[in-house]
Tab-separated table of C-alpha atoms in Angstrom:
chain	number	residue	atom	x	y	z
A	1	MET	CA	-14.248	25.456	2.111
A	2	ALA	CA	-12.200	23.138	4.277
A	3	THR	CA	-10.387	24.517	7.299
A	4	SER	CA	-7.583	23.654	9.628
A	5	THR	CA	-7.553	25.444	12.988
A	6	ILE	CA	-4.424	26.333	14.959
A	7	THR	CA	-4.585	27.646	18.548
A	8	THR	CA	-1.610	29.665	19.667
A	9	SER	CA	-1.656	28.158	23.141
A	10	GLU	CA	-1.435	24.507	22.174
A	11	ASN	CA	0.117	24.644	18.733
A	12	SER	CA	-2.284	21.874	17.721
A	13	VAL	CA	-3.573	21.304	14.230
A	14	GLU	CA	-6.963	19.964	13.310
A	15	LEU	CA	-6.669	18.039	10.058
A	16	ASN	CA	-10.301	18.523	9.177
A	17	TYR	CA	-9.499	18.856	5.485
A	18	TRP	CA	-8.822	15.167	4.956
A	19	ASP	CA	-11.653	13.893	7.098
A	20	GLN	CA	-13.870	16.015	4.883
A	21	HIS	CA	-12.029	15.224	1.667
A	22	LEU	CA	-15.261	14.586	-0.162
A	23	SER	CA	-16.153	18.241	0.240
A	24	THR	CA	-14.379	21.163	-1.354
A	25	GLY	CA	-10.737	21.471	-0.705
A	26	SER	CA	-3.414	24.174	-1.615
A	27	ASN	CA	-0.462	25.222	-0.123
A	28	ASN	CA	-2.083	28.589	-0.830
A	29	GLN	CA	-4.237	29.308	2.162
A	30	GLN	CA	-6.004	32.346	3.516
A	31	THR	CA	-5.440	33.108	7.190
A	32	GLU	CA	-7.778	34.974	9.456
A	33	THR	CA	-7.401	35.916	13.125
A	34	ILE	CA	-10.620	35.799	15.166
A	35	PRO	CA	-10.714	37.214	18.724
A	36	ARG	CA	-12.005	34.813	21.356
A	37	ARG	CA	-14.768	36.291	23.513
A	38	SER	CA	-15.485	34.767	26.909
A	39	GLY	CA	-17.546	35.909	29.854
A	40	GLY	CA	-15.066	34.547	32.382
A	41	ILE	CA	-11.365	34.969	33.006
A	42	SER	CA	-9.403	34.174	29.874
A	43	ASP	CA	-5.815	33.252	29.307
A	44	PRO	CA	-4.084	35.986	27.284
A	45	GLU	CA	-2.433	33.276	25.172
A	46	GLU	CA	-5.870	32.046	24.109
A	47	GLU	CA	-7.218	35.423	23.061
A	48	ASN	CA	-6.849	34.727	19.353
A	49	VAL	CA	-7.516	31.751	17.138
A	50	VAL	CA	-5.806	31.558	13.769
A	51	ILE	CA	-7.954	29.926	11.119
A	52	GLN	CA	-6.346	28.749	7.903
A	53	GLN	CA	-8.811	28.442	5.059
A	54	LEU	CA	-7.583	26.062	2.369
A	55	LEU	CA	-8.574	26.628	-1.235
A	56	PRO	CA	-11.092	24.165	-2.750
A	57	VAL	CA	-10.180	20.756	-4.111
A	58	ASP	CA	-11.519	19.233	-7.334
A	59	GLY	CA	-11.812	22.598	-9.078
A	60	GLY	CA	-11.138	26.287	-8.847
A	61	ALA	CA	-8.449	28.380	-10.519
A	62	ALA	CA	-5.599	27.213	-8.262
A	63	ALA	CA	-6.311	23.499	-8.752
A	64	TRP	CA	-6.623	23.859	-12.517
A	65	LYS	CA	-3.387	25.882	-12.774
A	66	VAL	CA	-1.443	23.070	-11.138
A	67	LEU	CA	-3.126	20.419	-13.290
A	68	ILE	CA	-2.553	22.342	-16.534
A	69	ALA	CA	1.101	22.997	-15.671
A	70	ALA	CA	1.544	19.311	-14.792
A	71	PHE	CA	-0.093	18.356	-18.107
A	72	VAL	CA	2.441	20.436	-20.039
A	73	PHE	CA	5.390	18.954	-18.123
A	74	GLU	CA	4.140	15.407	-18.615
A	75	SER	CA	3.228	15.882	-22.277
A	76	LEU	CA	6.570	17.366	-23.293
A	77	LEU	CA	9.101	15.731	-20.986
A	78	TRP	CA	7.527	12.252	-21.009
A	79	GLY	CA	6.294	12.525	-24.587
A	80	PHE	CA	9.902	12.766	-25.779
A	81	PRO	CA	11.219	9.381	-24.533
A	82	ILE	CA	8.074	7.440	-25.448
A	83	SER	CA	8.532	8.646	-29.037
A	84	PHE	CA	11.957	7.041	-29.096
A	85	GLY	CA	10.909	4.742	-31.923
A	86	VAL	CA	11.690	7.586	-34.359
A	87	PHE	CA	15.165	8.030	-32.864
A	88	GLN	CA	15.785	4.285	-32.923
A	89	ASP	CA	14.886	4.070	-36.608
A	90	PHE	CA	17.232	7.012	-37.348
A	91	TYR	CA	20.128	5.753	-35.212
A	92	SER	CA	19.983	2.285	-36.779
A	93	LYS	CA	20.651	3.834	-40.198
A	94	GLN	CA	23.669	5.893	-39.165
A	95	PRO	CA	27.098	4.519	-40.148
A	96	GLU	CA	28.555	5.062	-36.659
A	97	PHE	CA	25.684	3.153	-35.002
A	98	GLU	CA	24.679	0.695	-37.717
A	99	GLY	CA	24.576	-2.891	-36.542
A	100	SER	CA	24.656	-2.010	-32.850
A	101	SER	CA	22.386	-4.221	-30.761
A	102	GLN	CA	22.329	-1.707	-27.887
A	103	ILE	CA	20.461	1.151	-29.576
A	104	ALA	CA	17.173	0.048	-27.973
A	105	LEU	CA	18.798	0.478	-24.534
A	106	ILE	CA	18.783	4.269	-24.992
A	107	GLY	CA	14.994	4.444	-24.945
A	108	THR	CA	14.789	1.579	-22.478
A	109	MET	CA	16.921	3.430	-19.914
A	110	ALA	CA	15.092	6.755	-20.400
A	111	GLN	CA	11.721	5.122	-19.812
A	112	GLY	CA	12.817	2.301	-17.517
A	113	LEU	CA	14.359	4.554	-14.880
A	114	CYS	CA	11.099	6.497	-14.708
A	115	TYR	CA	9.275	3.274	-13.907
A	116	LEU	CA	11.786	1.356	-11.802
A	117	GLY	CA	12.866	4.398	-9.831
A	118	ALA	CA	9.260	5.288	-9.022
A	119	PRO	CA	8.891	3.592	-5.589
A	120	LEU	CA	12.127	5.017	-4.155
A	121	VAL	CA	11.569	8.532	-5.485
A	122	ALA	CA	7.907	8.499	-4.417
A	123	ILE	CA	8.808	7.434	-0.867
A	124	LEU	CA	11.491	10.127	-0.542
A	125	THR	CA	9.190	12.758	-2.032
A	126	LYS	CA	6.417	11.886	0.423
A	127	ARG	CA	8.858	11.704	3.321
A	128	PHE	CA	10.253	15.212	2.739
A	129	PRO	CA	7.322	17.226	1.317
A	130	LYS	CA	8.793	20.627	2.249
A	131	TYR	CA	11.556	20.063	-0.323
A	132	ASN	CA	9.231	19.309	-3.245
A	133	ARG	CA	9.873	22.581	-5.053
A	134	GLN	CA	13.646	22.321	-4.537
A	135	GLN	CA	13.455	18.797	-5.953
A	136	ILE	CA	11.811	20.164	-9.090
A	137	TRP	CA	14.515	22.812	-9.522
A	138	VAL	CA	17.243	20.153	-9.261
A	139	ALA	CA	15.604	17.563	-11.525
A	140	TRP	CA	14.450	19.865	-14.317
A	141	PRO	CA	17.942	20.988	-15.457
A	142	LEU	CA	19.198	17.394	-15.081
A	143	CYS	CA	16.514	16.267	-17.498
A	144	ILE	CA	17.231	18.994	-20.069
A	145	GLY	CA	20.976	18.612	-19.557
A	146	GLY	CA	20.743	14.964	-20.580
A	147	LEU	CA	19.685	15.988	-24.077
A	148	VAL	CA	22.370	18.661	-24.336
A	149	ALA	CA	25.044	16.189	-23.230
A	150	ALA	CA	23.729	13.591	-25.705
A	151	SER	CA	24.240	16.060	-28.558
A	152	PHE	CA	27.994	16.003	-27.913
A	153	THR	CA	28.474	12.220	-27.933
A	154	SER	CA	29.152	9.987	-30.915
A	155	THR	CA	28.844	6.530	-29.358
A	156	VAL	CA	25.909	4.346	-28.414
A	157	GLY	CA	27.315	4.060	-24.896
A	158	GLY	CA	27.395	7.833	-24.578
A	159	LEU	CA	23.769	8.100	-25.744
A	160	ILE	CA	22.731	5.439	-23.225
A	161	ALA	CA	24.382	7.420	-20.409
A	162	THR	CA	22.932	10.818	-21.427
A	163	GLN	CA	19.758	10.558	-23.504
A	164	GLY	CA	18.957	7.378	-21.581
A	165	MET	CA	20.109	7.362	-17.954
A	166	MET	CA	20.605	11.079	-17.296
A	167	TYR	CA	17.286	12.052	-18.864
A	168	GLY	CA	15.389	9.221	-17.153
A	169	LEU	CA	16.818	10.016	-13.719
A	170	GLY	CA	15.967	13.681	-14.128
A	171	PHE	CA	12.397	12.977	-15.186
A	172	VAL	CA	11.513	10.508	-12.424
A	173	THR	CA	12.926	12.921	-9.826
A	174	LEU	CA	10.903	15.741	-11.352
A	175	ILE	CA	7.523	14.113	-11.822
A	176	TYR	CA	6.770	12.771	-8.331
A	177	PRO	CA	6.694	16.135	-6.532
A	178	ILE	CA	4.227	17.197	-9.238
A	179	LEU	CA	2.098	14.081	-8.703
A	180	CYS	CA	2.059	14.722	-4.946
A	181	MET	CA	0.763	18.228	-5.616
A	182	ILE	CA	-2.006	16.861	-7.831
A	183	ASP	CA	-2.848	14.329	-5.139
A	184	GLU	CA	-3.417	17.234	-2.721
A	185	TRP	CA	-5.566	19.261	-5.128
A	186	TRP	CA	-7.822	16.524	-6.529
A	187	ILE	CA	-9.806	14.148	-4.271
A	188	GLN	CA	-13.156	12.999	-5.654
A	189	ARG	CA	-12.017	13.603	-9.230
A	190	LYS	CA	-8.585	12.058	-8.702
A	191	GLY	CA	-9.111	9.443	-11.415
A	192	MET	CA	-9.937	12.148	-13.944
A	193	ALA	CA	-6.948	14.271	-12.873
A	194	PHE	CA	-4.481	11.403	-13.128
A	195	GLY	CA	-6.149	10.327	-16.364
A	196	ILE	CA	-5.422	13.763	-17.796
A	197	ILE	CA	-1.798	13.461	-16.692
A	198	ALA	CA	-1.548	9.951	-18.130
A	199	CYS	CA	-2.928	11.023	-21.509
A	200	ALA	CA	-0.690	14.110	-21.690
A	201	SER	CA	2.172	12.178	-23.249
A	202	GLY	CA	-0.245	10.769	-25.795
A	203	ALA	CA	-1.312	14.271	-26.761
A	204	SER	CA	2.260	15.335	-27.426
A	205	GLY	CA	2.946	12.002	-29.085
A	206	ALA	CA	0.493	13.004	-31.781
A	207	VAL	CA	2.865	15.715	-33.010
A	208	MET	CA	6.271	14.994	-31.479
A	209	PRO	CA	7.155	12.092	-33.812
A	210	PHE	CA	6.641	14.368	-36.831
A	211	ILE	CA	8.706	17.178	-35.326
A	212	THR	CA	11.444	14.800	-34.229
A	213	SER	CA	11.526	13.023	-37.587
A	214	ALA	CA	11.724	16.320	-39.484
A	215	LEU	CA	14.528	17.642	-37.258
A	216	LEU	CA	16.514	14.425	-37.560
A	217	GLU	CA	16.218	14.311	-41.334
A	218	LYS	CA	17.146	17.974	-41.774
A	219	TYR	CA	19.810	18.558	-39.119
A	220	GLY	CA	21.001	15.183	-37.865
A	221	TYR	CA	20.670	13.944	-34.301
A	222	LYS	CA	23.159	16.309	-32.634
A	223	THR	CA	21.528	19.557	-33.745
A	224	ALA	CA	18.062	18.031	-33.348
A	225	LEU	CA	18.758	17.197	-29.699
A	226	ARG	CA	19.940	20.768	-29.015
A	227	ILE	CA	16.850	22.257	-30.665
A	228	ILE	CA	14.584	19.940	-28.641
A	229	ALA	CA	16.420	20.853	-25.408
A	230	ILE	CA	15.932	24.571	-26.083
A	231	GLY	CA	12.266	24.033	-26.926
A	232	LEU	CA	11.605	22.060	-23.736
A	233	THR	CA	13.348	24.728	-21.662
A	234	VAL	CA	11.302	27.567	-23.148
A	235	LEU	CA	7.979	25.721	-22.902
A	236	THR	CA	8.318	24.279	-19.392
A	237	GLY	CA	10.583	26.673	-17.465
A	238	PRO	CA	8.043	29.528	-17.100
A	239	LEU	CA	5.477	27.082	-15.647
A	240	ILE	CA	7.564	25.969	-12.657
A	241	PRO	CA	6.287	28.836	-10.417
A	242	LEU	CA	2.733	27.502	-10.933
A	243	LEU	CA	3.605	24.161	-9.340
A	244	LYS	CA	2.531	24.605	-5.735
A	245	GLY	CA	1.082	22.215	-3.183
A	246	ARG	CA	-2.242	22.866	-1.483
A	247	LEU	CA	-1.521	21.982	2.136
A	248	PRO	CA	0.418	23.839	4.833
A	249	ALA	CA	3.585	22.168	6.077
A	250	SER	CA	1.893	20.897	9.246
A	251	GLU	CA	-0.656	18.846	7.313
A	252	GLN	CA	1.906	17.688	4.756
A	253	ALA	CA	3.924	16.277	7.647
A	254	VAL	CA	0.956	14.114	8.707
A	255	LEU	CA	0.438	12.788	5.167
A	256	ALA	CA	4.162	12.061	4.906
A	257	ARG	CA	3.549	9.032	7.114
A	258	VAL	CA	2.414	6.459	4.546
A	259	ASN	CA	0.017	3.724	5.614
A	260	TRP	CA	1.690	0.536	4.335
A	261	SER	CA	-1.149	-1.816	5.247
A	262	PHE	CA	-1.929	-2.354	1.550
A	263	LEU	CA	1.194	-4.563	1.397
A	264	LYS	CA	-0.686	-7.138	3.488
A	265	LYS	CA	-3.612	-7.397	1.066
A	266	PRO	CA	-3.601	-10.185	-1.564
A	267	LEU	CA	-5.434	-7.937	-4.036
A	268	PHE	CA	-2.412	-5.618	-4.175
A	269	TYR	CA	-0.259	-8.488	-5.425
A	270	ILE	CA	-2.930	-9.631	-7.890
A	271	TYR	CA	-3.035	-6.170	-9.461
A	272	SER	CA	0.766	-6.007	-9.370
A	273	MET	CA	1.029	-9.331	-11.208
A	274	ALA	CA	-1.533	-8.273	-13.830
A	275	THR	CA	0.336	-4.997	-14.365
A	276	LEU	CA	3.700	-6.775	-14.569
A	277	VAL	CA	2.511	-9.340	-17.126
A	278	GLN	CA	0.804	-6.676	-19.226
A	279	GLY	CA	3.885	-4.464	-19.055
A	280	LEU	CA	6.112	-7.221	-20.475
A	281	GLY	CA	4.463	-6.770	-23.865
A	282	LEU	CA	3.125	-3.230	-23.653
A	283	PHE	CA	6.040	-1.328	-25.160
A	284	PHE	CA	6.868	-3.400	-28.243
A	285	PRO	CA	4.404	-1.757	-30.663
A	286	SER	CA	5.449	1.816	-29.847
A	287	ILE	CA	9.111	0.883	-30.349
A	288	TYR	CA	8.870	-1.363	-33.410
A	289	LEU	CA	5.901	-0.078	-35.425
A	290	PRO	CA	8.042	2.450	-37.370
A	291	THR	CA	10.557	-0.304	-38.187
A	292	TYR	CA	7.693	-2.654	-39.099
A	293	ALA	CA	6.256	-0.009	-41.421
A	294	THR	CA	9.640	0.547	-43.062
A	295	ALA	CA	9.978	-3.209	-43.666
A	296	LEU	CA	6.640	-3.101	-45.519
A	297	GLY	CA	8.001	-0.386	-47.790
A	298	LEU	CA	6.258	2.532	-46.097
A	299	SER	CA	8.047	5.863	-45.593
A	300	THR	CA	9.444	7.152	-42.310
A	301	THR	CA	6.723	9.823	-42.325
A	302	GLU	CA	4.057	7.116	-42.503
A	303	GLY	CA	5.786	5.313	-39.649
A	304	ALA	CA	5.630	8.505	-37.592
A	305	LEU	CA	1.954	8.878	-38.542
A	306	ILE	CA	1.183	5.456	-37.060
A	307	LEU	CA	2.791	6.447	-33.750
A	308	ALA	CA	0.959	9.773	-33.778
A	309	ILE	CA	-2.424	8.118	-34.264
A	310	MET	CA	-1.647	5.658	-31.489
A	311	SER	CA	-0.831	8.606	-29.227
A	312	ILE	CA	-4.144	10.337	-30.021
A	313	SER	CA	-6.036	7.133	-29.297
A	314	GLN	CA	-4.015	6.701	-26.095
A	315	THR	CA	-5.051	10.184	-24.997
A	316	CYS	CA	-8.743	9.435	-25.520
A	317	GLY	CA	-8.515	6.039	-23.845
A	318	GLN	CA	-6.676	7.174	-20.757
A	319	PHE	CA	-9.028	10.100	-20.171
A	320	ALA	CA	-12.064	7.841	-20.630
A	321	ILE	CA	-10.733	5.131	-18.285
A	322	GLY	CA	-9.732	7.730	-15.685
A	323	PHE	CA	-13.249	9.176	-15.805
A	324	MET	CA	-14.747	5.688	-15.433
A	325	THR	CA	-12.688	4.949	-12.313
A	326	ASP	CA	-14.161	8.091	-10.694
A	327	LYS	CA	-17.631	6.783	-11.545
A	328	LYS	CA	-16.961	3.649	-9.491
A	329	CYS	CA	-16.812	1.320	-12.492
A	330	SER	CA	-15.472	-2.127	-11.639
A	331	VAL	CA	-11.671	-1.935	-11.800
A	332	PRO	CA	-11.184	-5.719	-12.308
A	333	TRP	CA	-13.535	-5.737	-15.289
A	334	LEU	CA	-11.893	-2.651	-16.751
A	335	VAL	CA	-8.541	-4.461	-16.542
A	336	ILE	CA	-9.994	-7.588	-18.133
A	337	GLY	CA	-11.738	-5.690	-20.926
A	338	CYS	CA	-8.767	-3.499	-21.823
A	339	SER	CA	-6.302	-6.394	-21.788
A	340	ALA	CA	-8.541	-8.732	-23.816
A	341	ILE	CA	-9.270	-6.182	-26.537
A	342	ALA	CA	-5.586	-5.244	-26.753
A	343	ALA	CA	-4.674	-8.944	-27.127
A	344	ILE	CA	-7.145	-9.382	-29.973
A	345	ALA	CA	-5.842	-6.252	-31.694
A	346	VAL	CA	-2.240	-7.493	-31.534
A	347	LEU	CA	-2.815	-11.076	-32.643
A	348	ALA	CA	-5.550	-10.532	-35.219
A	349	ILE	CA	-4.652	-7.138	-36.681
A	350	TRP	CA	-0.967	-6.319	-36.181
A	351	GLY	CA	0.099	-9.859	-37.092
A	352	LEU	CA	-1.897	-9.730	-40.345
A	353	ALA	CA	-1.233	-6.087	-41.225
A	354	LYS	CA	0.359	-5.570	-44.624
A	355	SER	CA	-0.842	-2.031	-45.324
A	356	LEU	CA	-0.883	1.430	-43.771
A	357	GLY	CA	-4.633	1.232	-43.212
A	358	LEU	CA	-4.478	-1.906	-41.068
A	359	LEU	CA	-1.538	-0.568	-39.066
A	360	ILE	CA	-3.509	2.610	-38.352
A	361	PHE	CA	-6.550	0.552	-37.307
A	362	PHE	CA	-4.336	-1.477	-34.976
A	363	SER	CA	-2.729	1.637	-33.490
A	364	ILE	CA	-6.175	3.075	-32.678
A	365	LEU	CA	-7.360	-0.027	-30.812
A	366	TYR	CA	-4.061	-0.713	-29.099
A	367	GLY	CA	-3.491	2.888	-28.062
A	368	PHE	CA	-6.971	3.194	-26.538
A	369	PHE	CA	-7.058	-0.052	-24.562
A	370	ALA	CA	-3.488	-1.228	-23.913
A	371	TRP	CA	-2.293	2.080	-22.481
A	372	ALA	CA	-5.290	2.364	-20.141
A	373	PHE	CA	-3.244	0.954	-17.247
A	374	GLY	CA	-1.993	4.496	-16.543
A	375	PRO	CA	-5.211	5.846	-14.986
A	376	LEU	CA	-6.200	2.366	-13.813
A	377	ARG	CA	-3.349	2.604	-11.285
A	378	VAL	CA	-5.478	5.129	-9.396
A	379	GLY	CA	-8.464	2.768	-9.340
A	380	MET	CA	-6.254	-0.116	-8.250
A	381	GLY	CA	-4.769	2.026	-5.490
A	382	LYS	CA	-8.210	2.954	-4.171
A	383	ALA	CA	-9.206	-0.719	-4.209
A	384	VAL	CA	-6.274	-1.816	-2.023
A	385	SER	CA	-6.221	1.168	0.355
A	386	ASP	CA	-8.715	3.857	1.307
A	387	ASP	CA	-6.025	5.834	3.152
A	388	PRO	CA	-5.133	8.985	1.145
A	389	SER	CA	-1.524	8.829	2.362
A	390	ALA	CA	-1.009	5.568	0.430
A	391	MET	CA	-2.211	6.795	-2.942
A	392	VAL	CA	1.128	7.983	-4.374
A	393	ALA	CA	2.902	4.913	-2.957
A	394	THR	CA	0.531	2.411	-4.607
A	395	TYR	CA	0.696	4.390	-7.860
A	396	ALA	CA	4.500	4.223	-7.805
A	397	PHE	CA	4.579	0.484	-7.093
A	398	PHE	CA	2.259	-0.225	-10.022
A	399	CYS	CA	4.508	1.970	-12.190
A	400	PHE	CA	7.449	-0.142	-11.065
A	401	CYS	CA	5.703	-3.352	-12.098
A	402	GLN	CA	4.904	-1.954	-15.531
A	403	GLY	CA	8.440	-0.650	-15.905
A	404	ILE	CA	9.997	-4.090	-15.512
A	405	GLY	CA	8.603	-4.920	-18.927
A	406	ASN	CA	10.007	-1.678	-20.317
A	407	VAL	CA	13.527	-2.473	-19.155
A	408	LEU	CA	13.303	-6.005	-20.539
A	409	VAL	CA	12.207	-4.868	-24.010
A	410	GLY	CA	15.806	-4.852	-25.275
A	411	PRO	CA	16.866	-8.336	-24.078
A	412	ILE	CA	13.498	-9.885	-24.963
A	413	SER	CA	13.369	-8.339	-28.440
A	414	SER	CA	16.896	-9.484	-29.253
A	415	ALA	CA	15.749	-13.037	-28.512
A	416	LEU	CA	12.456	-12.724	-30.384
A	417	LEU	CA	13.376	-10.789	-33.525
A	418	SER	CA	14.309	-12.657	-36.648
A	419	GLN	CA	16.533	-11.367	-39.448
A	420	LYS	CA	14.343	-12.902	-42.123
A	421	ILE	CA	11.675	-10.696	-43.714
A	422	ALA	CA	8.848	-12.319	-45.681
A	423	VAL	CA	6.049	-9.841	-46.377
A	424	GLY	CA	3.575	-12.604	-47.168
A	425	SER	CA	4.083	-14.350	-43.821
A	426	TYR	CA	2.408	-13.658	-40.476
A	427	ALA	CA	3.929	-10.477	-38.972
A	428	ILE	CA	6.240	-10.436	-42.040
A	429	SER	CA	8.143	-13.301	-40.387
A	430	ARG	CA	10.689	-11.066	-38.639
A	431	PHE	CA	8.194	-9.816	-36.018
A	432	ARG	CA	6.191	-13.050	-35.599
A	433	ASN	CA	7.542	-13.884	-32.160
A	434	VAL	CA	7.246	-10.258	-31.014
A	435	VAL	CA	3.571	-10.149	-32.000
A	436	ILE	CA	2.780	-13.467	-30.321
A	437	PHE	CA	4.649	-12.447	-27.148
A	438	THR	CA	2.871	-9.063	-26.984
A	439	GLY	CA	-0.577	-10.551	-27.564
A	440	GLY	CA	0.122	-13.308	-25.048
A	441	SER	CA	1.129	-10.786	-22.388
A	442	MET	CA	-2.118	-8.882	-22.820
A	443	PHE	CA	-4.145	-12.082	-22.668
A	444	LEU	CA	-2.387	-13.391	-19.534
A	445	SER	CA	-2.975	-10.072	-17.769
A	446	ALA	CA	-6.716	-10.597	-18.177
A	447	VAL	CA	-6.387	-14.241	-17.082
A	448	VAL	CA	-4.728	-13.195	-13.789
A	449	ILE	CA	-7.752	-11.073	-12.837
A	450	ILE	CA	-10.290	-13.636	-14.071
A	451	ALA	CA	-8.614	-16.373	-12.012
A	452	TRP	CA	-8.757	-14.151	-8.923
A	453	LEU	CA	-12.461	-13.419	-9.459
A	454	LEU	CA	-13.240	-17.114	-9.881
A	455	TRP	CA	-11.193	-18.212	-6.890
A	456	PRO	CA	-13.765	-19.762	-4.466
A	457	ARG	CA	-12.139	-18.141	-1.423
A	458	GLN	CA	-13.428	-14.760	-2.585
A	459	LYS	CA	-16.927	-15.767	-1.555
A	460	LYS	CA	-15.664	-16.306	1.992
A	461	THR	CA	-13.543	-13.169	2.264
A	462	GLY	CA	-16.181	-10.814	0.916
A	463	PHE	CA	-14.067	-9.673	-2.030
A	464	ASN	CA	-15.589	-6.589	-3.637
A	465	CYS	CA	-15.366	-6.608	-7.439
A	466	SER	CA	-15.569	-2.820	-7.556
């Protein structure tokens, strides 16, 4: 068990826990007072030594409680906006919204703020760690309140402001204190822990599209949003007391000082570019597959099934990739492999799909490999900085890069989508440019890493492919 020792005479703190972070290692700590025995004259102020014993990292009841609670928060609160494809399909058929070109911005804002706001929120969260729990209590009702407010609006602009912006701002403010807590509890198995968090939304995505679709069809969007808000409140509210950090305030203050040296490393910008390029095409399938299925004559339930299967595959892929990063697998080759397979799946399967079976096959491959960049952010962060204080910062910056593509989905899709539907054509004609753009983004992401590996200067600088 790791320890930090405080002497009452000097008020000094030994941060042994992080130097020994490969051993066992929460805000919950056990304190013990040990009398100091000395044969000579002793200072009364040095009679006692207070030893704080921190609970273990990488396992134990306390660490798993935080991880399980974080999994539930991520699966429900992030699983909702990434299933927006069902809402978009429903909104586009409503008389008051029909023909609006801004419907996609609702989901774009909800997800985009979570990505683009990541660096700023992460920096503030790390800078003021003692307010992490207060931050959760402010952000959680803002997130839920966005859905409640959306249920009282009847315009696309109102939905963008509430279901989009208000929800997205609440979620990004909520999730980073939770990620900081996980960062404290999980050290050697950090890739696995963040892989579990990354795949949480995929787990909920396996059922949430069906629930959302059923509620929308039966009650309409206003009542459906209120039911979802109540459900999220009941399922997540009781878990907030379980969200606790591992470290005492004194050690949190030390880790609040982020080591920014990774900004000087070329590899950081290579990974950022690969993530950015991949993110430009990443979100199109999850948004447009239900609409694509409807254009083929499939039912809305079958469209939701495709998203659900993609979410299950995403869950398996993100856990597997997170586990592989802990096992020191080569991060560059994981990026190349995942991006290349995703590109092949898009161009060769989605573009030619004319049946439910092929769309399901595509969703399995794409979900497993394309969404693997979630846990890969941890591996990328370790590759550009071995300082634990930089982990959350690098993770947030890679989120930002991926989120640029999310925000641009609306403008890009409006330029790429065609109004003509020809079932016999590639990607039924209407989605041809979307498919080519998505597949090209995946392919170029792999090319960025391959070019870096082949760059002759790497032999001189001692670049490590792991």
